[in-house]
Amino acid sequence: MAAQIIDGKAVSAKVKEEIRQEIERDKLEIGLAVVIVGDDPASRVYVNNKKKACEVCGIKSYEYALPAETTEAQLMELIDTLNDDDKVNGILVQLPLPKHLNEEAVIARISPLKDVDAFSASNVGKIMIGNYAFLPCTPAGCIELIHSTGIDVSGKECVVIGRSNIVGKPMAMLLLHENGTVTVCHSRTKNLAEVCRRADILVAAVGRPGFVTGDMVKPGAVVIDVGINRNADGKLCGDCVFDECAKKASWITPVPGGVGPMTIAMLMKNTVMAKRIQTAK
Ligand code: NAD
């Protein structure tokens, strides 16, 4: 059996087109501020892709590229200004920040109404209780990709590998909200391969190329590969050994072209939501 490919590019293009139409139809004026500190090349690529998506959707993007030696006080001052700026509906601080900046404190400074990444404690808490406006972009994108297969999560065994605050934990929570039976694996998990083999839906968010091998995949499983890594040849790859996993799975996301584009589409969705919430207040 060969898996069907879940085309993240196509699904994300559809989501962005729906957003573009919504913005045009309702004549919405929406702004997203993107803050980047330092010159991490991967962060630059992500920021450029986010700006491109804004253009496609009809959202105005405001880039703030700050030098690596920016102090926390300077960054906080910028966030305060953006919090008060009515043209700015969403604020995104590209992570990781240089080591001397406290990411948690910086994220906490963003108004929860403009926290379109849904990283702040109050938005994370809302996700826990299932009463949320913003979904964290990457897990929300994964859910959309699972939906695109037509497979219902309810009652399925779901295994998430990774427990980070931005991917693993919220991913587990969203699958739980969809009535999946969820197991979260991490670096201390025993018999990881055995646990993974139980999964009808397997989500890999580890950050290690070649981590998920074909023998860890249950025949017919849906495999969502969140990892973005470089292999020994410097090529972009996920956490899964694609060819091996694709032989076992019923559906699988490629890297690139899977979860990555969806994360950005979900960011656009959250930015529109931010505008709606702010206007309704
Ligand atoms: P992270 O480093 O914060 O978390 C990795 C998780 O993997 C940890 O919770 C850890 O417990 C787990 N882990 C590490 N070694 C393990 C092992 N041997 N066995 C089991 N679990 C182990 O990373 P993150 O921010 O969650 O990102 C994970 C991956 O997803 C990275 O490759 C990152 O680049 C990628 N990512 C992709 C997108 C996207 O849009 N596609 C977005 C965010 C992150």
CSV table of C-alpha atoms and ligand atoms in Angstrom, one decimal:
chain,number,residue,atom,x,y,z
A,1,MET,CA,0.0,0.0,0.0
A,2,ALA,CA,1.3,3.5,-0.8
A,3,ALA,CA,0.1,6.4,1.2
A,4,GLN,CA,-1.8,9.3,-0.4
A,5,ILE,CA,0.0,12.6,-0.1
A,6,ILE,CA,-1.6,15.3,2.0
A,7,ASP,CA,-0.8,18.4,-0.1
A,8,GLY,CA,-0.3,21.1,2.4
A,9,LYS,CA,0.4,23.7,-0.4
A,10,ALA,CA,-2.9,23.0,-2.0
A,11,VAL,CA,-4.9,23.1,1.3
A,12,SER,CA,-3.1,26.2,2.4
A,13,ALA,CA,-3.8,27.9,-1.0
A,14,LYS,CA,-7.5,27.2,-0.6
A,15,VAL,CA,-7.6,28.6,3.0
A,16,LYS,CA,-5.7,31.7,1.9
A,17,GLU,CA,-8.1,32.2,-1.0
A,18,GLU,CA,-11.1,31.9,1.3
A,19,ILE,CA,-9.5,34.5,3.6
A,20,ARG,CA,-8.8,36.8,0.6
A,21,GLN,CA,-12.4,36.6,-0.5
A,22,GLU,CA,-13.6,37.3,3.0
A,23,ILE,CA,-11.4,40.3,3.4
A,24,GLU,CA,-12.5,41.7,0.0
A,25,ARG,CA,-16.2,41.0,0.6
A,26,ASP,CA,-16.3,42.6,4.0
A,27,LYS,CA,-13.8,45.4,3.0
A,28,LEU,CA,-11.6,44.7,6.0
A,29,GLU,CA,-8.5,46.7,6.7
A,30,ILE,CA,-6.2,44.3,8.5
A,31,GLY,CA,-2.6,44.8,9.6
A,32,LEU,CA,0.0,42.2,10.9
A,33,ALA,CA,3.2,43.4,12.6
A,34,VAL,CA,6.1,41.0,12.2
A,35,VAL,CA,9.0,41.6,14.5
A,36,ILE,CA,12.3,39.9,13.8
A,37,VAL,CA,15.4,40.4,16.0
A,38,GLY,CA,18.8,39.4,14.7
A,39,ASP,CA,19.7,37.7,11.4
A,40,ASP,CA,18.9,34.0,11.9
A,41,PRO,CA,18.6,32.8,8.2
A,42,ALA,CA,15.7,30.4,9.0
A,43,SER,CA,13.8,33.1,10.8
A,44,ARG,CA,14.3,35.4,7.8
A,45,VAL,CA,12.8,32.8,5.4
A,46,TYR,CA,9.8,32.3,7.7
A,47,VAL,CA,9.2,36.1,8.0
A,48,ASN,CA,9.4,36.5,4.2
A,49,ASN,CA,6.9,33.7,3.7
A,50,LYS,CA,4.5,35.3,6.2
A,51,LYS,CA,4.8,38.6,4.5
A,52,LYS,CA,4.1,36.9,1.1
A,53,ALA,CA,1.0,35.2,2.5
A,54,CYS,CA,-0.2,38.6,3.8
A,55,GLU,CA,0.1,40.0,0.3
A,56,VAL,CA,-1.9,37.1,-1.1
A,57,CYS,CA,-4.7,37.5,1.4
A,58,GLY,CA,-4.9,41.3,1.3
A,59,ILE,CA,-3.5,41.8,4.8
A,60,LYS,CA,-1.0,44.7,5.3
A,61,SER,CA,2.2,43.6,6.9
A,62,TYR,CA,4.5,45.8,8.8
A,63,GLU,CA,8.0,44.5,9.3
A,64,TYR,CA,10.2,45.5,12.2
A,65,ALA,CA,13.7,44.1,11.7
A,66,LEU,CA,15.7,44.9,14.8
A,67,PRO,CA,19.5,44.3,15.3
A,68,ALA,CA,20.6,41.3,17.4
A,69,GLU,CA,21.8,43.5,20.2
A,70,THR,CA,18.4,45.1,20.8
A,71,THR,CA,17.7,45.2,24.5
A,72,GLU,CA,14.6,43.8,26.2
A,73,ALA,CA,13.5,47.3,27.1
A,74,GLN,CA,13.7,48.4,23.5
A,75,LEU,CA,11.7,45.4,22.3
A,76,MET,CA,9.1,45.9,25.0
A,77,GLU,CA,8.7,49.5,24.0
A,78,LEU,CA,8.1,48.5,20.4
A,79,ILE,CA,5.5,45.9,21.5
A,80,ASP,CA,3.7,48.5,23.7
A,81,THR,CA,3.6,50.8,20.6
A,82,LEU,CA,2.2,48.1,18.5
A,83,ASN,CA,-0.4,47.1,21.2
A,84,ASP,CA,-1.7,50.7,21.0
A,85,ASP,CA,-1.7,51.0,17.2
A,86,ASP,CA,-5.1,50.5,15.7
A,87,LYS,CA,-3.7,49.7,12.3
A,88,VAL,CA,-2.0,46.6,13.8
A,89,ASN,CA,-4.4,43.8,14.5
A,90,GLY,CA,-1.9,41.0,15.0
A,91,ILE,CA,1.6,41.0,16.5
A,92,LEU,CA,4.0,38.2,15.7
A,93,VAL,CA,7.5,38.1,17.3
A,94,GLN,CA,9.5,35.6,15.3
A,95,LEU,CA,11.2,33.0,17.6
A,96,PRO,CA,13.8,32.1,18.6
A,97,LEU,CA,15.0,35.4,20.0
A,98,PRO,CA,18.6,36.1,20.7
A,99,LYS,CA,19.6,34.4,24.0
A,100,HIS,CA,19.8,37.7,26.1
A,101,LEU,CA,16.0,38.3,25.5
A,102,ASN,CA,13.4,36.5,27.7
A,103,GLU,CA,11.0,35.0,25.2
A,104,GLU,CA,8.3,34.3,27.8
A,105,ALA,CA,8.3,37.9,29.0
A,106,VAL,CA,8.3,39.3,25.5
A,107,ILE,CA,5.3,37.1,24.5
A,108,ALA,CA,3.5,38.0,27.7
A,109,ARG,CA,3.8,41.7,26.7
A,110,ILE,CA,1.7,41.2,23.5
A,111,SER,CA,-1.9,42.1,24.1
A,112,PRO,CA,-3.8,38.8,24.2
A,113,LEU,CA,-6.2,40.3,21.6
A,114,LYS,CA,-3.3,40.6,19.2
A,115,ASP,CA,-1.4,37.4,20.1
A,116,VAL,CA,-2.1,35.7,16.7
A,117,ASP,CA,0.5,33.0,17.4
A,118,ALA,CA,-1.6,32.1,20.5
A,119,PHE,CA,1.6,31.6,22.6
A,120,SER,CA,0.7,33.8,25.6
A,121,ALA,CA,-0.3,32.1,28.8
A,122,SER,CA,-3.9,33.5,28.6
A,123,ASN,CA,-4.4,32.2,25.1
A,124,VAL,CA,-2.8,28.8,26.0
A,125,GLY,CA,-5.1,28.6,29.0
A,126,LYS,CA,-8.1,29.2,26.8
A,127,ILE,CA,-7.0,26.4,24.5
A,128,MET,CA,-6.9,24.1,27.6
A,129,ILE,CA,-10.5,24.9,28.5
A,130,GLY,CA,-11.7,24.7,24.9
A,131,ASN,CA,-12.9,28.2,24.7
A,132,TYR,CA,-10.5,29.9,22.4
A,133,ALA,CA,-10.4,32.6,19.7
A,134,PHE,CA,-6.9,31.8,18.4
A,135,LEU,CA,-5.6,28.4,17.8
A,136,PRO,CA,-1.8,27.9,17.8
A,137,CYS,CA,-0.9,28.0,14.1
A,138,THR,CA,1.0,24.8,13.6
A,139,PRO,CA,-1.3,22.4,15.5
A,140,ALA,CA,-4.3,24.1,13.9
A,141,GLY,CA,-2.7,23.5,10.5
A,142,CYS,CA,-2.2,19.9,11.3
A,143,ILE,CA,-5.9,19.5,12.3
A,144,GLU,CA,-6.9,21.1,8.9
A,145,LEU,CA,-4.7,18.6,7.1
A,146,ILE,CA,-6.2,15.7,9.0
A,147,HIS,CA,-9.7,17.0,8.1
A,148,SER,CA,-8.7,17.3,4.5
A,149,THR,CA,-8.3,13.5,4.4
A,150,GLY,CA,-11.9,13.1,5.4
A,151,ILE,CA,-10.8,11.0,8.4
A,152,ASP,CA,-12.7,11.6,11.6
A,153,VAL,CA,-10.5,12.0,14.7
A,154,SER,CA,-13.2,10.9,17.1
A,155,GLY,CA,-12.3,7.7,18.9
A,156,LYS,CA,-9.0,7.3,17.1
A,157,GLU,CA,-5.7,6.5,18.8
A,158,CYS,CA,-3.6,9.6,18.4
A,159,VAL,CA,0.1,9.7,19.3
A,160,VAL,CA,2.0,13.0,19.3
A,161,ILE,CA,5.8,12.7,19.6
A,162,GLY,CA,7.1,15.9,21.2
A,163,ARG,CA,5.7,18.0,24.1
A,164,SER,CA,6.8,21.5,23.3
A,165,ASN,CA,4.6,24.4,24.3
A,166,ILE,CA,4.2,25.6,20.7
A,167,VAL,CA,3.6,22.2,18.9
A,168,GLY,CA,3.4,19.0,20.9
A,169,LYS,CA,1.2,20.1,23.9
A,170,PRO,CA,-1.3,22.2,22.0
A,171,MET,CA,-1.5,19.5,19.3
A,172,ALA,CA,-2.4,16.9,21.9
A,173,MET,CA,-5.1,19.3,23.3
A,174,LEU,CA,-6.7,19.9,19.8
A,175,LEU,CA,-6.8,16.2,19.1
A,176,LEU,CA,-8.4,15.7,22.5
A,177,HIS,CA,-11.0,18.4,21.7
A,178,GLU,CA,-11.8,16.3,18.6
A,179,ASN,CA,-12.4,13.3,20.8
A,180,GLY,CA,-9.2,11.5,20.0
A,181,THR,CA,-7.6,9.2,22.5
A,182,VAL,CA,-4.3,11.0,22.9
A,183,THR,CA,-0.8,9.8,24.0
A,184,VAL,CA,2.0,12.3,24.2
A,185,CYS,CA,5.5,10.9,23.8
A,186,HIS,CA,8.8,12.6,24.7
A,187,SER,CA,12.4,12.0,25.3
A,188,ARG,CA,11.7,9.9,28.4
A,189,THR,CA,9.0,7.7,26.9
A,190,LYS,CA,9.7,4.0,27.1
A,191,ASN,CA,9.0,1.7,24.2
A,192,LEU,CA,8.4,4.7,21.9
A,193,ALA,CA,8.2,2.5,18.7
A,194,GLU,CA,5.6,0.3,20.3
A,195,VAL,CA,3.5,3.3,21.4
A,196,CYS,CA,3.7,4.8,17.9
A,197,ARG,CA,2.5,1.6,16.3
A,198,ARG,CA,-0.8,1.9,18.2
A,199,ALA,CA,-1.5,5.2,16.4
A,200,ASP,CA,-4.2,5.7,13.9
A,201,ILE,CA,-3.0,9.3,13.7
A,202,LEU,CA,0.7,9.8,14.3
A,203,VAL,CA,2.1,13.4,14.7
A,204,ALA,CA,5.8,13.8,14.7
A,205,ALA,CA,7.2,17.0,16.2
A,206,VAL,CA,10.7,16.1,17.4
A,207,GLY,CA,13.1,18.0,15.2
A,208,ARG,CA,15.3,15.1,14.3
A,209,PRO,CA,15.6,13.8,10.7
A,210,GLY,CA,15.0,10.1,10.3
A,211,PHE,CA,13.4,9.8,13.7
A,212,VAL,CA,10.2,8.0,12.7
A,213,THR,CA,10.9,4.9,10.7
A,214,GLY,CA,8.5,2.6,8.8
A,215,ASP,CA,8.4,0.0,11.6
A,216,MET,CA,6.9,2.6,13.9
A,217,VAL,CA,3.8,3.2,11.7
A,218,LYS,CA,0.6,1.2,12.0
A,219,PRO,CA,-0.6,0.1,8.6
A,220,GLY,CA,-3.2,2.6,7.4
A,221,ALA,CA,-2.2,5.3,9.8
A,222,VAL,CA,-2.3,9.0,9.0
A,223,VAL,CA,1.1,10.5,9.5
A,224,ILE,CA,1.6,14.2,10.1
A,225,ASP,CA,5.3,15.2,9.9
A,226,VAL,CA,5.8,18.6,11.6
A,227,GLY,CA,9.6,18.4,11.7
A,228,ILE,CA,11.6,20.9,9.7
A,229,ASN,CA,15.2,19.7,9.6
A,230,ARG,CA,18.2,19.5,7.2
A,231,ASN,CA,19.6,16.1,6.3
A,232,ALA,CA,23.3,15.3,5.9
A,233,ASP,CA,23.1,16.7,2.3
A,234,GLY,CA,21.6,20.0,3.6
A,235,LYS,CA,18.2,19.1,2.1
A,236,LEU,CA,15.0,20.1,3.9
A,237,CYS,CA,13.4,17.1,5.5
A,238,GLY,CA,10.9,16.1,8.2
A,239,ASP,CA,11.2,13.8,11.2
A,240,CYS,CA,9.9,10.8,9.3
A,241,VAL,CA,11.7,8.5,6.9
A,242,PHE,CA,9.3,9.5,4.2
A,243,ASP,CA,9.6,6.5,1.8
A,244,GLU,CA,9.4,3.9,4.6
A,245,CYS,CA,6.5,5.6,6.4
A,246,ALA,CA,4.6,6.2,3.1
A,247,LYS,CA,4.6,2.5,2.4
A,248,LYS,CA,2.7,1.8,5.7
A,249,ALA,CA,0.5,4.9,6.1
A,250,SER,CA,-2.8,5.7,4.3
A,251,TRP,CA,-2.0,9.4,4.3
A,252,ILE,CA,1.2,11.3,4.9
A,253,THR,CA,2.4,14.9,4.8
A,254,PRO,CA,5.6,15.6,2.8
A,255,VAL,CA,8.3,18.0,4.0
A,256,PRO,CA,8.5,20.5,2.4
A,257,GLY,CA,4.9,21.1,1.3
A,258,GLY,CA,3.0,19.7,4.2
A,259,VAL,CA,2.6,21.3,7.6
A,260,GLY,CA,4.8,24.4,6.9
A,261,PRO,CA,2.5,26.2,4.5
A,262,MET,CA,-0.5,25.4,6.7
A,263,THR,CA,1.1,27.1,9.7
A,264,ILE,CA,1.2,30.3,7.7
A,265,ALA,CA,-2.3,30.0,6.4
A,266,MET,CA,-3.5,29.6,10.0
A,267,LEU,CA,-1.6,32.7,11.0
A,268,MET,CA,-3.6,34.6,8.3
A,269,LYS,CA,-6.9,33.1,9.7
A,270,ASN,CA,-5.9,34.2,13.3
A,271,THR,CA,-5.1,37.7,12.0
A,272,VAL,CA,-8.6,38.0,10.5
A,273,MET,CA,-10.1,36.7,13.8
A,274,ALA,CA,-8.1,39.3,15.7
A,275,LYS,CA,-9.5,42.1,13.6
A,276,ARG,CA,-13.1,40.7,14.1
A,277,ILE,CA,-12.6,40.5,17.9
A,278,GLN,CA,-11.1,44.0,18.1
A,279,THR,CA,-13.9,45.5,16.0
A,280,ALA,CA,-16.6,43.8,18.1
A,281,LYS,CA,-15.3,45.2,21.3
B,1,NAD,P1,11.3,21.4,20.6
B,1,NAD,O1,12.8,21.1,20.5
B,1,NAD,O2,10.8,22.5,21.5
B,1,NAD,O3,10.6,20.0,21.1
B,1,NAD,C1,11.0,18.8,20.6
B,1,NAD,C2,10.2,17.7,21.4
B,1,NAD,O4,10.7,16.5,21.0
B,1,NAD,C3,10.5,17.8,22.9
B,1,NAD,O5,9.3,17.9,23.6
B,1,NAD,C4,11.2,16.5,23.3
B,1,NAD,O6,10.6,15.9,24.4
B,1,NAD,C5,10.9,15.6,22.1
B,1,NAD,N1,12.0,14.7,21.9
B,1,NAD,C6,13.3,15.0,21.7
B,1,NAD,N2,14.0,13.9,21.6
B,1,NAD,C7,13.1,12.8,21.7
B,1,NAD,C8,13.3,11.5,21.7
B,1,NAD,N3,14.5,10.9,21.5
B,1,NAD,N4,12.2,10.7,21.8
B,1,NAD,C9,11.0,11.3,21.9
B,1,NAD,N5,10.8,12.6,21.9
B,1,NAD,C10,11.9,13.4,21.8
B,1,NAD,O7,10.8,21.5,19.1
B,1,NAD,P2,9.4,22.1,18.5
B,1,NAD,O8,9.5,23.6,18.6
B,1,NAD,O9,8.2,21.5,19.1
B,1,NAD,O10,9.6,21.7,17.0
B,1,NAD,C11,9.7,20.4,16.6
B,1,NAD,C12,10.0,20.3,15.1
B,1,NAD,O11,8.9,20.9,14.4
B,1,NAD,C13,11.2,21.0,14.7
B,1,NAD,O12,11.8,20.3,13.6
B,1,NAD,C14,10.7,22.4,14.2
B,1,NAD,O13,11.5,23.0,13.3
B,1,NAD,C15,9.4,21.9,13.6
B,1,NAD,N6,8.4,23.0,13.5
B,1,NAD,C16,7.7,23.0,12.4
B,1,NAD,C17,6.7,24.0,12.2
B,1,NAD,C18,6.0,24.0,10.9
B,1,NAD,O14,5.3,25.0,10.6
B,1,NAD,N7,6.0,23.0,10.1
B,1,NAD,C19,6.4,24.8,13.3
B,1,NAD,C20,7.1,24.7,14.5
B,1,NAD,C21,8.0,23.7,14.6
